Short mmCIF file of C-alpha atoms in Angstrom, two decimals:
data_model
loop_
_atom_site.label_atom_id
_atom_site.label_comp_id
_atom_site.label_asym_id
_atom_site.label_seq_id
_atom_site.Cartn_x
_atom_site.Cartn_y
_atom_site.Cartn_z
CA MET A 1 56.40 -268.99 23.86
CA SER A 2 57.49 -268.15 20.38
CA LEU A 3 60.27 -265.73 19.80
CA GLN A 4 57.89 -263.18 18.30
CA ALA A 5 55.81 -263.29 21.44
CA ILE A 6 58.84 -262.75 23.59
CA LEU A 7 59.90 -259.68 21.41
CA ASP A 8 56.39 -258.43 21.56
CA ALA A 9 56.34 -258.59 25.46
CA ILE A 10 59.85 -256.89 25.70
CA ARG A 11 58.66 -254.12 23.30
CA ALA A 12 55.47 -253.64 25.40
CA SER A 13 57.36 -253.41 28.62
CA SER A 14 59.72 -250.91 26.96
CA ASP A 15 56.95 -248.76 25.69
CA ALA A 16 55.34 -248.69 29.11
CA GLN A 17 58.52 -247.67 30.66
CA VAL A 18 59.10 -245.04 28.09
CA ARG A 19 55.58 -243.54 28.60
CA GLU A 20 56.16 -243.68 32.49
CA ILE A 21 59.49 -241.81 32.01
CA GLU A 22 57.76 -239.29 29.63
CA ALA A 23 54.98 -238.70 32.05
CA ALA A 24 57.36 -238.19 34.96
CA THR A 25 59.51 -235.86 32.89
CA GLU A 26 56.47 -233.93 31.75
CA ALA A 27 55.32 -233.46 35.32
CA GLU A 28 58.76 -232.41 36.41
CA VAL A 29 58.89 -229.94 33.60
CA GLN A 30 55.32 -228.59 34.68
CA LYS A 31 56.55 -228.35 38.22
CA ILE A 32 59.64 -226.40 37.18
CA MET A 33 57.71 -224.09 34.94
CA VAL A 34 55.29 -223.25 37.71
CA GLN A 35 58.10 -222.52 40.19
CA ASP A 36 59.81 -220.49 37.56
CA GLN A 37 56.67 -218.42 36.93
CA ALA A 38 56.23 -217.81 40.64
CA GLU A 39 59.84 -216.87 41.03
CA THR A 40 59.66 -214.65 37.96
CA LYS A 41 56.51 -212.89 39.38
CA ARG A 42 58.24 -212.38 42.67
CA LEU A 43 61.33 -211.04 41.14
CA ARG A 44 59.21 -208.71 38.89
CA GLN A 45 57.33 -207.45 41.84
CA GLU A 46 60.45 -206.71 43.74
CA ALA A 47 61.94 -204.92 40.85
CA TYR A 48 58.72 -202.83 40.42
CA ALA A 49 58.67 -202.05 44.03
CA ALA A 50 62.39 -201.04 44.05
CA ALA A 51 61.86 -198.89 40.87
CA SER A 52 58.66 -197.35 42.31
CA ALA A 53 59.96 -196.40 45.72
CA PRO A 54 62.15 -193.49 44.47
CA GLY A 55 59.36 -192.38 42.13
CA ALA A 56 56.73 -192.30 44.94
CA ALA A 57 59.10 -190.38 47.23
CA GLU A 58 59.75 -187.87 44.34
CA ARG A 59 56.03 -187.64 43.62
CA ALA A 60 55.39 -186.85 47.38
CA ARG A 61 58.06 -184.15 47.27
CA ILE A 62 56.54 -182.60 44.16
CA LEU A 63 53.13 -182.74 45.67
CA GLY A 64 54.27 -181.12 48.85
CA ARG A 65 56.08 -178.34 46.88
CA ALA A 66 52.92 -177.86 44.91
CA ARG A 67 50.63 -177.61 47.85
CA LEU A 68 52.96 -175.13 49.62
CA LYS A 69 53.18 -173.08 46.48
CA ALA A 70 49.38 -173.01 46.15
CA GLN A 71 48.92 -172.05 49.78
CA ARG A 72 51.44 -169.28 49.36
CA ILE A 73 49.68 -167.95 46.20
CA LEU A 74 46.35 -168.13 47.98
CA SER A 75 47.75 -166.38 51.15
CA GLU A 76 49.22 -163.66 48.96
CA ALA A 77 45.98 -163.26 46.91
CA ARG A 78 44.05 -163.06 50.28
CA GLU A 79 46.32 -160.36 51.63
CA ASP A 80 46.05 -158.34 48.48
CA LEU A 81 42.26 -158.51 48.62
CA ILE A 82 42.24 -157.56 52.25
CA ASP A 83 44.59 -154.70 51.50
CA ASP A 84 42.53 -153.52 48.58
CA ALA A 85 39.32 -153.62 50.58
CA ILE A 86 41.00 -151.72 53.39
CA ASP A 87 42.31 -149.15 50.92
CA GLN A 88 38.87 -148.74 49.55
CA ALA A 89 37.52 -148.13 52.96
CA ARG A 90 40.20 -145.48 53.61
CA LYS A 91 39.36 -143.72 50.29
CA ARG A 92 35.58 -143.82 51.25
CA LEU A 93 36.18 -142.45 54.70
CA ALA A 94 38.62 -139.78 53.44
CA SER A 95 35.89 -138.42 51.07
CA ILE A 96 32.87 -138.97 53.38
CA ARG A 97 32.77 -135.25 54.49
CA ASP A 98 31.28 -134.56 51.07
CA ASP A 99 28.37 -137.13 51.69
CA PRO A 100 25.05 -135.78 52.68
CA ILE A 101 25.13 -138.23 55.54
CA TYR A 102 28.25 -136.89 57.10
CA PRO A 103 26.37 -134.45 59.52
CA ALA A 104 24.58 -137.42 61.06
CA ILE A 105 27.81 -139.23 61.37
CA LEU A 106 29.59 -136.35 63.07
CA ARG A 107 26.69 -135.95 65.52
CA GLN A 108 26.88 -139.69 66.37
CA LEU A 109 30.67 -139.57 66.81
CA THR A 110 30.30 -136.44 69.03
CA GLU A 111 27.53 -138.12 71.25
CA GLU A 112 29.84 -141.19 71.75
CA ALA A 113 32.86 -139.17 72.61
CA LEU A 114 30.98 -137.14 75.15
CA ALA A 115 29.32 -140.24 76.66
CA ASN A 116 32.90 -141.83 77.01
CA LEU A 117 34.32 -138.69 78.63
CA GLU A 118 31.43 -137.98 80.99
CA GLY A 119 32.42 -140.12 83.88
CA SER A 120 36.05 -138.60 83.93
CA LEU A 121 34.98 -135.02 84.32
CA GLY A 122 34.69 -133.10 87.40
CA GLU A 123 31.25 -131.40 88.33
CA ALA A 124 32.05 -128.01 86.79
CA GLU A 125 34.37 -129.30 84.24
CA LYS A 126 33.50 -128.94 80.50
CA PRO A 127 34.71 -131.13 77.69
CA GLN A 128 37.11 -129.64 75.33
CA LEU A 129 36.30 -130.50 71.75
CA ALA A 130 38.53 -130.60 68.75
CA VAL A 131 37.85 -131.15 65.00
CA ASP A 132 39.18 -130.49 61.64
CA PRO A 133 38.59 -126.81 60.70
CA ARG A 134 36.31 -127.92 57.94
CA ASP A 135 34.04 -129.35 60.59
CA GLN A 136 34.06 -126.60 63.12
CA GLN A 137 31.00 -124.76 61.91
CA LEU A 138 29.12 -128.05 61.48
CA LEU A 139 30.02 -129.24 64.99
CA GLU A 140 28.93 -125.83 66.58
CA SER A 141 25.54 -126.29 64.75
CA ILE A 142 25.31 -129.81 66.05
CA LEU A 143 26.10 -128.77 69.58
CA SER A 144 23.55 -126.02 69.36
CA ASN A 145 20.93 -128.56 68.34
CA MET A 146 21.86 -130.72 71.27
CA GLY A 147 21.49 -127.82 73.69
CA LEU A 148 25.21 -127.79 74.48
CA ASP A 149 27.51 -124.82 74.76
CA LEU A 150 31.11 -126.27 74.55
CA PRO A 151 34.42 -124.98 73.46
CA VAL A 152 35.41 -126.14 70.00
CA SER A 153 38.90 -125.82 68.42
CA GLY A 154 39.78 -126.61 64.76
CA GLU A 155 43.11 -127.95 65.45
CA LEU A 156 42.76 -131.35 63.87
CA ASP A 157 43.69 -132.64 60.41
CA CYS A 158 41.59 -135.64 59.81
CA TRP A 159 39.04 -137.23 57.54
CA GLY A 160 36.28 -136.42 59.98
CA GLY A 161 35.10 -136.98 63.61
CA ILE A 162 36.10 -135.51 66.88
CA ILE A 163 38.38 -135.52 69.89
CA ALA A 164 36.96 -134.82 73.26
CA LYS A 165 39.23 -134.23 76.33
CA SER A 166 39.20 -132.97 79.88
CA ASP A 167 40.38 -129.51 80.87
CA ASP A 168 43.68 -130.81 81.83
CA SER A 169 44.01 -133.18 78.84
CA HIS A 170 44.55 -136.10 81.22
CA VAL A 171 41.61 -137.98 79.62
CA ILE A 172 41.40 -137.95 75.87
CA VAL A 173 38.66 -139.69 73.89
CA VAL A 174 39.64 -140.09 70.14
CA ASN A 175 36.67 -140.59 67.99
CA THR A 176 38.02 -139.66 64.58
CA LEU A 177 37.37 -141.63 61.46
CA GLU A 178 40.92 -142.61 61.37
CA GLY A 179 40.96 -143.70 64.97
CA ARG A 180 37.85 -145.79 64.40
CA LEU A 181 39.26 -147.49 61.40
CA THR A 182 42.44 -148.26 63.25
CA ARG A 183 40.66 -149.83 66.22
CA ALA A 184 38.50 -151.72 63.80
CA MET A 185 41.34 -153.07 61.71
CA PRO A 186 41.91 -156.45 63.49
CA TYR A 187 38.19 -157.21 63.31
CA LEU A 188 37.89 -156.11 59.62
CA CYS A 189 40.93 -158.29 58.69
CA ARG A 190 39.41 -161.30 60.41
CA CYS A 191 36.03 -160.72 58.82
CA LEU A 192 37.43 -160.11 55.32
CA SER A 193 39.70 -163.10 55.69
CA ALA A 194 36.73 -165.30 56.54
CA LEU A 195 34.66 -163.96 53.68
CA ILE A 196 37.50 -164.53 51.23
CA GLU A 197 37.94 -168.07 52.66
CA GLU A 198 34.25 -168.85 52.12
CA ASP A 199 34.47 -167.66 48.39
CA GLN A 200 37.55 -169.85 47.67
CA PRO A 201 36.88 -173.16 45.97
CA LYS A 202 38.08 -176.23 47.95
CA PRO A 203 41.38 -177.43 46.58
CA SER A 204 41.39 -180.87 45.09
CA THR A 205 44.48 -183.06 45.23
CA ASP A 206 43.81 -184.06 41.79
CA GLN A 207 45.20 -180.68 40.63
CA PHE A 208 48.46 -181.55 42.31
CA LYS A 209 48.66 -185.19 41.11
CA VAL A 210 51.80 -186.27 39.53
CA THR A 211 51.80 -189.40 37.45
CA SER A 212 54.71 -191.45 36.07
CA GLU A 213 55.21 -194.72 34.37
CA VAL A 214 57.61 -197.32 35.75
#
């Protein structure tokens, strides 16, 4: 073999070794890069989670406070609406004596009071009736139309209605407008609250959403 052939063979062998080393080096570099990328991603995710946790807790606290505030505002508004409705009812009842329908109302209240008192009276006992002085003449007319002759006193100071009692006052039936409203108050409050609740739009969590960038 000539000297040139030997040199060419050595050079070829060296080139092959260099390429092999380069390929191995490139593969190792790629492996390291992939590992580094995975590690970087893991570290980034851990850092994001660590940074987000306090923010999420704070958002939850803000959301909770917002919901409580909204509930309090709705509750106060509901109470105001109920109070206003009851106040309007009081005003209406306080002036109902001037309404043409009042004689019919007083007659109905009188019939109810007498019916409730009837079972508590002795055989010869007569109900004792009391009304506001403004209603005394009207009640006497109503009793006359009912074919009843009962004692009536104008000792009350009320919006309207009647009190019927036994001779000894041991049994008293209060059927005044104020008394009726007082007895009906729990029912009215429940009904008004239910009506107001139906009219309220359903709250959306979007209105309480708190966003932040990490």
